[in-house]
Amino acid sequence: MASHVLLVGLLCAALHPSSASRWLLQDEEGIDLPPVLNDNEAHKDNLVRWNATVDDYCGNDHPMNRWIMKFNDSYVKLLQDTCEGQMNSAEAHPETYECESLYSSLEVAAEREQGYAKDYLEELGKENILGYCESLLSYWTKTNRTVCEDVSEYLAMVEMIVLSTANTEILEEIRMAFGSEYLNYIERNTPVQLDQSEGGQTVGSSLWGLDRIDQQEGEATYNGNYNPGGTGSGVHVYIIDTGINAVHNDWSGRVGNGVNYIDNNDDPSDCHGHGTHCAGTAIGTVYGVAKQATLHGVKVLSCSGSGSSSGVISGVNWVAANRINPAVASMSLGGGFSQASNDAINSLFDSGVVVTTAAGNDNQDACSHSPASAEKSFTVASSTSSDTRSSFSNYGSQCTNMFAPGSSILSAWIGSSTATNTISGTSMATPHVAGVMALYLGHHPQATPAEVWQGLLDAAYLGIISDTQGTPNRLLSALVQPCSLGEGETSTD
């Protein structure tokens, strides 16, 4: 993760229209990158299409002053060709970087200068100087070749640069400098939050959601059993949220690698509870749909349940780069419409990961929210135990795909290895769908995301939900594969 995060500083001079824009590229420890990517005279070639944080040196890093810049493939191709061209030239003319020649030049210069320069050269010694030179050149060549290879590797991913500035003149300057040939758009780095609604009491069975989605005929009859005919074994479910309680008993022995974009480390520990709750519904042994799937925590929201679209995109990109197939991504979060967020979801789908997102809890059209409005997001509205649309649930014919249980859902929580909580929201509906996607992939591990979609649509209960507000009248069914009664059956009491 860290090797692909660049800290890019926009110099204060760029704040003044009279001065040319200058860009300084550094790695995350503040060390200047090699010259192949740091030509201040050609700033168009300096903005690397990786996940990057750009802070202007004059200090305008307020959340409302953050912008996402999205470059297109033409710019990436330009960067790649430039990088490869310079590296190929260097490798074709090694004499330019031959240490013996460099040392000879030093000797000539020292002889001309006499005095201190000559004494210092003799004191260092030729062997030490050559060794240091060769070490530096080896590092330079290796680093630049790796950079070129990484640019190629990440071409298929949605990447962005986050610019922090209160000066909108800079944004216009960037637009003019790159033009539509290379720059797709600049948009505000919007806040993102949980799609969790109010708490509530359990209704009927304590795990009514599981009981509801395995009914043979789709009728709302609760028999206290959950029998989907599968377990999701071998499938990897990525919960992009507040993290997970890795020590919870509900998934003991089934936790894979994860990442934390709030604290910038590999420990996605949950200090809120929301991500843990979603994980329990998706893959928990007691509370979950796919009871043998592997869990991965991707922390993009803080202890307060808040984050930014750039942080969410970083998490999505991490899943694309580190996924273990077959894979499902579950996102019970959202904010205002963001093209950058939607692009990230679409690219994750194209990489082979099926994605499900929450419709949102504002009782309005989901098309005004992201990532719910992403074209390739399987977006979920919330239903109640009496088969009505939850009063808080977003809706719509264009940007929602299905209903799933989301009111008064019991699942795992933080604080101990056995903690639980009952909460409501489209956040709770979404991991039900993620779990069923895992069930489908357990039966069909080579299925494409589009085939997983079709499997869920084919199995859905039709025409059951009331007050749909135009949402497709489909209710999630876990019966995505014929099952033998009794096999894998568990109690939902």
XYZ file of C-alpha atoms in Angstrom:
493
model
C 0.000 0.000 0.000
C 2.575 2.563 1.149
C 4.796 2.225 -1.938
C 2.032 3.558 -4.155
C 1.044 6.537 -2.029
C 2.806 9.706 -3.139
C 2.829 12.952 -1.219
C 2.739 15.694 -3.789
C 3.282 19.280 -2.680
C 1.913 22.184 -4.655
C 4.374 25.041 -4.167
C 3.105 28.341 -2.763
C 4.114 30.096 -5.947
C 1.222 28.368 -7.664
C -1.158 30.411 -5.521
C -0.153 33.504 -7.481
C -1.481 33.728 -11.049
C 1.690 35.498 -12.161
C 3.936 32.580 -11.381
C 4.161 29.277 -13.216
C 2.830 26.135 -11.612
C 5.566 23.984 -10.140
C 5.081 20.515 -8.736
C 7.332 18.670 -6.307
C 6.970 14.899 -6.152
C 8.098 13.069 -3.047
C 7.568 9.653 -1.567
C 5.671 9.366 1.722
C 8.837 9.924 3.763
C 9.550 13.204 2.015
C 12.387 11.886 -0.167
C 12.465 13.368 -3.659
C 11.546 10.922 -6.381
C 14.042 10.252 -9.210
C 14.268 12.939 -11.922
C 12.376 10.802 -14.424
C 9.202 11.762 -12.526
C 10.254 15.118 -11.123
C 10.832 17.617 -13.900
C 9.589 20.909 -12.512
C 9.825 22.500 -15.928
C 7.184 20.167 -17.357
C 4.543 19.943 -14.664
C 2.086 18.103 -16.919
C 4.270 15.029 -16.588
C 4.563 15.283 -12.822
C 1.066 14.401 -11.646
C 1.202 10.654 -11.243
C -2.092 8.814 -11.688
C -1.807 6.922 -8.428
C -3.633 7.440 -5.182
C -1.926 10.601 -4.016
C -2.414 13.352 -1.508
C -1.659 16.850 -2.720
C -1.255 19.588 -0.121
C -0.325 23.121 -1.070
C 2.549 24.341 1.061
C 0.628 27.401 2.229
C -1.716 25.270 4.289
C -5.307 25.095 3.050
C -6.030 21.514 4.063
C -9.609 22.033 5.252
C -12.048 19.203 4.344
C -14.165 21.550 2.223
C -11.053 22.587 0.277
C -10.206 19.104 -0.984
C -10.727 18.191 -4.613
C -10.348 14.979 -6.603
C -8.679 15.120 -10.004
C -9.338 12.199 -12.347
C -7.042 11.705 -15.332
C -7.896 9.562 -18.331
C -5.986 6.800 -20.080
C -4.440 9.212 -22.613
C -2.568 10.923 -19.801
C -1.504 7.637 -18.267
C -0.246 6.463 -21.676
C 1.735 9.700 -22.010
C 3.293 9.183 -18.589
C 4.076 5.555 -19.295
C 5.644 6.294 -22.685
C 7.748 9.111 -21.223
C 8.923 6.938 -18.363
C 9.742 3.966 -20.572
C 11.476 6.180 -23.129
C 13.805 7.722 -20.573
C 14.597 4.376 -18.977
C 15.271 2.702 -22.328
C 17.566 5.576 -23.286
C 19.499 5.271 -20.028
C 19.853 1.514 -20.417
C 20.920 1.882 -24.054
C 23.730 4.270 -23.107
C 25.202 2.898 -19.886
C 28.420 4.825 -20.449
C 26.535 7.946 -19.372
C 26.157 6.399 -15.947
C 29.527 4.574 -15.769
C 31.149 5.250 -12.424
C 34.759 5.090 -13.683
C 33.979 7.906 -16.121
C 32.331 9.915 -13.383
C 35.359 9.426 -11.116
C 37.711 10.532 -13.894
C 35.669 13.715 -14.260
C 35.966 14.303 -10.517
C 39.753 13.863 -10.700
C 40.050 16.390 -13.521
C 37.925 18.895 -11.626
C 39.834 18.342 -8.383
C 43.178 18.738 -10.145
C 41.977 21.999 -11.611
C 40.737 23.261 -8.237
C 43.742 21.975 -6.247
C 43.618 22.712 -2.530
C 40.738 21.350 -0.466
C 38.892 19.566 -3.317
C 41.905 17.454 -4.249
C 42.712 16.628 -0.620
C 39.094 15.625 0.050
C 39.001 13.355 -3.004
C 42.168 11.590 -1.902
C 40.868 11.266 1.658
C 37.657 9.570 0.511
C 39.526 7.166 -1.721
C 38.664 5.925 -5.181
C 37.306 2.569 -3.964
C 34.825 4.176 -1.581
C 33.660 6.697 -4.164
C 33.133 4.030 -6.843
C 31.257 1.804 -4.410
C 28.954 4.618 -3.377
C 28.393 5.642 -6.996
C 27.512 2.122 -8.111
C 25.132 1.704 -5.196
C 23.323 4.930 -6.062
C 23.043 4.101 -9.760
C 21.762 0.630 -9.004
C 19.092 2.084 -6.717
C 18.179 4.777 -9.240
C 17.810 2.321 -12.122
C 15.879 -0.213 -10.064
C 13.572 2.439 -8.608
C 12.770 4.006 -11.949
C 12.205 0.667 -13.648
C 9.845 -0.288 -10.812
C 8.003 3.011 -11.210
C 7.511 2.350 -14.919
C 6.252 -1.155 -14.254
C 3.889 0.094 -11.554
C 2.379 2.675 -13.891
C 1.553 -0.135 -16.308
C 0.203 -2.368 -13.520
C -2.194 0.283 -12.258
C -3.568 1.392 -15.643
C -6.723 -0.677 -15.144
C -7.515 0.829 -11.739
C -9.396 3.976 -10.866
C -6.854 6.347 -9.432
C -7.084 9.930 -8.382
C -5.135 12.787 -6.973
C -6.514 14.711 -4.005
C -5.701 18.412 -4.098
C -6.048 20.562 -0.990
C -6.550 24.221 -1.787
C -8.971 27.035 -1.028
C -7.921 28.900 -4.170
C -10.256 27.983 -7.017
C -7.947 29.780 -9.460
C -5.586 26.843 -9.041
C -8.342 24.462 -10.138
C -8.951 26.505 -13.269
C -5.205 26.651 -13.933
C -5.031 22.856 -13.709
C -7.992 22.466 -16.066
C -6.344 24.754 -18.608
C -2.925 23.125 -18.248
C -4.151 19.595 -18.896
C -7.276 20.204 -20.934
C -9.910 17.618 -21.764
C -7.301 15.546 -23.620
C -5.834 14.344 -20.326
C -8.150 15.466 -17.509
C -11.631 13.985 -17.135
C -12.864 16.123 -14.252
C -12.141 17.817 -10.937
C -14.748 17.340 -8.221
C -15.005 18.083 -4.517
C -13.742 15.341 -2.198
C -17.128 14.789 -0.564
C -17.738 13.465 2.959
C -18.922 9.871 3.304
C -20.806 8.361 6.227
C -22.544 5.216 7.380
C -25.881 4.161 5.910
C -27.209 3.206 9.329
C -30.586 4.390 10.597
C -32.158 4.211 14.042
C -31.789 1.309 16.448
C -34.732 -0.973 17.142
C -36.072 -4.074 18.834
C -36.010 -7.492 17.253
C -39.205 -8.445 15.445
C -40.395 -12.024 15.719
C -37.383 -14.278 15.452
C -34.179 -12.636 16.661
C -32.685 -13.334 13.225
C -35.759 -12.676 11.113
C -33.668 -11.487 8.154
C -32.046 -14.895 7.673
C -35.390 -16.618 8.175
C -37.012 -14.349 5.574
C -34.610 -14.897 2.704
C -34.763 -18.713 2.627
C -38.541 -19.177 2.215
C -39.316 -21.681 -0.527
C -42.235 -19.771 -2.022
C -41.356 -16.294 -0.874
C -44.212 -15.969 1.599
C -43.538 -14.148 4.860
C -43.809 -17.169 7.108
C -41.166 -17.567 9.763
C -40.272 -21.089 10.826
C -37.196 -20.268 12.915
C -34.792 -21.983 10.499
C -32.259 -20.811 7.958
C -31.408 -23.261 5.189
C -29.787 -21.685 2.125
C -28.201 -24.872 0.810
C -24.696 -23.448 0.820
C -22.028 -21.851 3.002
C -19.897 -19.603 0.785
C -16.793 -21.656 1.556
C -13.807 -20.501 -0.503
C -15.283 -17.061 -1.190
C -13.645 -13.853 0.079
C -15.898 -11.051 1.322
C -14.422 -7.557 1.669
C -16.295 -5.274 4.083
C -15.405 -1.675 3.138
C -16.521 0.167 6.252
C -15.339 1.087 9.784
C -13.211 -2.050 10.073
C -13.966 -5.322 11.862
C -13.696 -6.845 15.326
C -11.200 -9.504 14.256
C -11.481 -11.489 17.494
C -15.246 -11.939 17.413
C -16.323 -15.562 17.813
C -18.721 -15.281 14.876
C -15.859 -15.695 12.380
C -13.115 -17.368 14.378
C -10.409 -18.680 12.037
C -11.907 -17.023 8.950
C -10.253 -13.589 8.884
C -7.961 -12.711 5.980
C -5.696 -9.737 5.327
C -7.056 -6.213 5.488
C -6.104 -2.557 5.393
C -6.726 0.659 7.322
C -6.924 3.937 5.368
C -7.833 5.955 8.459
C -4.590 5.221 10.324
C -2.614 4.139 7.233
C -1.667 0.667 8.369
C -2.698 -2.953 7.889
C -4.851 -3.241 11.018
C -8.554 -2.666 10.212
C -9.707 -2.807 13.838
C -13.224 -1.455 14.320
C -13.713 1.286 16.924
C -17.281 2.072 15.877
C -19.121 -1.238 15.446
C -20.854 -0.680 12.116
C -18.374 -2.634 10.000
C -18.408 -5.505 12.483
C -22.213 -5.606 12.360
C -22.166 -5.746 8.557
C -19.524 -8.482 8.623
C -21.642 -10.563 10.978
C -24.657 -10.368 8.669
C -22.613 -11.274 5.607
C -20.480 -14.165 6.877
C -21.077 -14.786 10.588
C -21.403 -18.331 11.905
C -24.454 -17.355 13.984
C -25.685 -14.100 12.461
C -24.577 -14.477 8.866
C -25.760 -15.575 5.448
C -22.569 -17.231 4.115
C -21.299 -19.001 7.201
C -17.968 -20.283 5.863
C -16.806 -17.381 3.695
C -13.520 -15.616 4.527
C -13.715 -12.081 5.929
C -11.489 -9.128 4.998
C -11.761 -5.742 6.720
C -11.134 -2.587 4.681
C -11.284 0.393 7.031
C -12.189 3.668 5.307
C -14.424 5.226 7.986
C -13.321 6.555 11.376
C -14.458 5.809 14.921
C -17.233 8.356 14.383
C -18.344 6.623 11.187
C -17.171 9.374 8.848
C -14.713 9.514 5.973
C -14.156 10.973 2.521
C -14.725 9.852 -1.032
C -10.959 9.745 -1.619
C -10.517 7.405 1.344
C -13.299 5.152 0.105
C -11.754 5.093 -3.366
C -8.413 4.110 -1.835
C -10.125 1.178 -0.120
C -11.862 0.120 -3.318
C -8.578 0.281 -5.221
C -6.892 -1.800 -2.520
C -9.501 -4.525 -2.977
C -8.955 -4.469 -6.739
C -5.191 -4.826 -6.290
C -5.229 -7.383 -3.452
C -8.385 -9.391 -4.099
C -8.469 -13.134 -3.716
C -11.028 -14.599 -6.083
C -13.846 -15.384 -5.970
C -14.529 -12.087 -4.237
C -17.412 -9.908 -3.063
C -17.180 -6.282 -1.886
C -19.837 -4.936 0.492
C -20.183 -1.165 1.007
C -22.709 0.044 3.571
C -21.782 3.703 3.262
C -22.515 6.699 1.107
C -22.476 10.419 0.501
C -23.505 12.891 -2.152
C -23.093 12.058 -5.819
C -19.440 11.501 -6.747
C -18.335 10.517 -10.231
C -14.937 9.509 -8.867
C -16.520 7.096 -6.381
C -18.771 5.653 -9.060
C -15.808 5.208 -11.401
C -13.991 3.288 -8.670
C -16.932 0.914 -8.202
C -17.250 0.334 -11.931
C -13.552 -0.458 -12.228
C -13.713 -2.866 -9.282
C -16.555 -4.688 -11.040
C -14.489 -4.800 -14.247
C -11.592 -6.323 -12.296
C -13.801 -9.300 -11.410
C -15.154 -8.322 -7.984
C -18.932 -8.144 -7.605
C -19.932 -5.097 -5.544
C -23.050 -4.399 -3.494
C -23.807 -1.000 -1.952
C -26.432 0.549 0.306
C -29.136 2.713 -1.257
C -29.008 5.181 1.653
C -31.349 6.240 4.447
C -32.733 9.607 3.332
C -36.095 8.431 1.968
C -35.182 9.817 -1.452
C -34.019 8.695 -4.868
C -30.766 6.738 -4.613
C -29.488 8.299 -7.840
C -28.441 11.399 -5.891
C -26.014 9.353 -3.778
C -22.707 7.563 -4.318
C -21.670 4.835 -4.560
C -25.357 3.798 -4.722
C -25.712 5.424 -8.145
C -22.738 3.621 -9.714
C -23.764 1.783 -12.861
C -22.091 -1.471 -11.808
C -23.084 -1.385 -8.152
C -25.783 -3.819 -7.034
C -27.684 -1.325 -4.887
C -29.888 -2.483 -2.030
C -32.984 -0.926 -0.447
C -34.240 -1.943 2.996
C -37.384 -3.929 3.862
C -39.143 -4.762 7.134
C -40.268 -8.083 8.566
C -43.774 -7.338 7.273
C -42.512 -6.929 3.697
C -42.805 -3.163 3.417
C -40.138 -0.686 2.381
C -38.384 0.601 5.490
C -39.526 4.176 6.071
C -35.953 5.506 5.913
C -34.871 3.595 2.814
C -33.874 5.347 -0.382
C -35.580 4.083 -3.506
C -35.899 4.495 -7.270
C -36.275 2.646 -10.539
C -32.884 3.599 -11.982
C -30.369 3.219 -9.156
C -31.692 0.405 -6.947
C -31.772 -3.297 -7.750
C -33.437 -5.147 -4.898
C -34.834 -5.112 -1.362
C -33.303 -7.045 1.526
C -34.012 -7.172 5.281
C -32.709 -3.993 6.924
C -34.962 -3.067 9.848
C -34.033 -4.260 13.341
C -31.180 -6.582 12.389
C -29.243 -8.427 15.104
C -25.549 -9.033 14.448
C -22.038 -8.927 15.902
C -20.582 -5.818 17.555
C -17.389 -4.497 19.130
C -16.263 -4.620 22.756
C -15.853 -8.367 23.208
C -15.713 -11.633 21.285
C -19.450 -12.179 21.835
C -20.851 -8.624 21.624
C -24.060 -8.017 19.641
C -26.276 -5.114 18.646
C -29.594 -4.607 16.851
C -29.673 -1.696 14.393
C -31.453 -0.684 11.204
C -30.550 0.767 7.826
C -29.839 -0.018 4.223
C -26.405 -0.735 5.711
C -27.945 -3.840 7.266
C -29.719 -4.858 4.054
C -26.540 -4.705 1.967
C -24.521 -7.440 3.749
C -27.497 -9.807 3.383
C -26.976 -9.402 -0.363
C -23.190 -9.734 -0.022
C -23.723 -13.019 1.793
C -26.009 -14.374 -0.921
C -23.457 -13.325 -3.542
C -20.922 -15.403 -1.604
C -23.350 -18.343 -1.598
C -23.692 -18.065 -5.370
C -19.927 -17.887 -5.880
C -19.509 -20.864 -3.573
C -21.569 -22.863 -6.062
C -20.095 -21.114 -9.136
C -16.561 -19.896 -8.255
C -15.746 -18.959 -11.853
C -18.837 -16.783 -12.279
C -18.368 -13.213 -13.488
C -19.888 -10.311 -11.557
C -22.579 -10.038 -14.236
C -23.435 -13.715 -13.775
C -23.667 -13.239 -10.005
C -26.101 -10.372 -10.601
C -28.218 -12.552 -12.832
C -28.195 -15.388 -10.316
C -29.604 -13.103 -7.619
C -32.175 -11.548 -9.948
C -33.372 -14.979 -11.095
C -33.808 -16.214 -7.518
C -35.504 -13.080 -6.137
C -39.054 -13.104 -4.784
C -41.185 -10.859 -7.003
C -44.055 -8.492 -6.239
C -43.948 -8.916 -2.462
C -42.822 -5.538 -1.064
C -45.330 -2.733 -0.502
C -44.622 1.014 -0.855
C -41.704 0.465 -3.219
C -41.637 4.081 -4.455
C -40.650 2.806 -7.888
C -37.914 0.466 -6.684
C -37.886 -2.858 -8.594
C -40.178 -5.121 -6.562
C -37.667 -7.848 -5.858
C -36.857 -9.286 -2.445
C -33.568 -11.083 -1.827
C -33.667 -14.879 -1.811
C -30.807 -17.019 -0.528
C -32.007 -19.934 -2.648
C -29.595 -19.278 -5.484
C -28.911 -22.999 -5.802
C -31.316 -25.939 -5.281
C -30.792 -27.393 -1.830
C -31.709 -30.519 0.084
C -33.898 -29.778 3.102
C -32.027 -30.282 6.315
C -28.544 -29.850 4.819
C -26.764 -26.947 6.452
C -29.902 -25.984 8.371
C -29.457 -23.740 11.393
C -31.816 -22.275 13.936
C -32.551 -18.534 13.814
C -33.954 -18.323 17.331
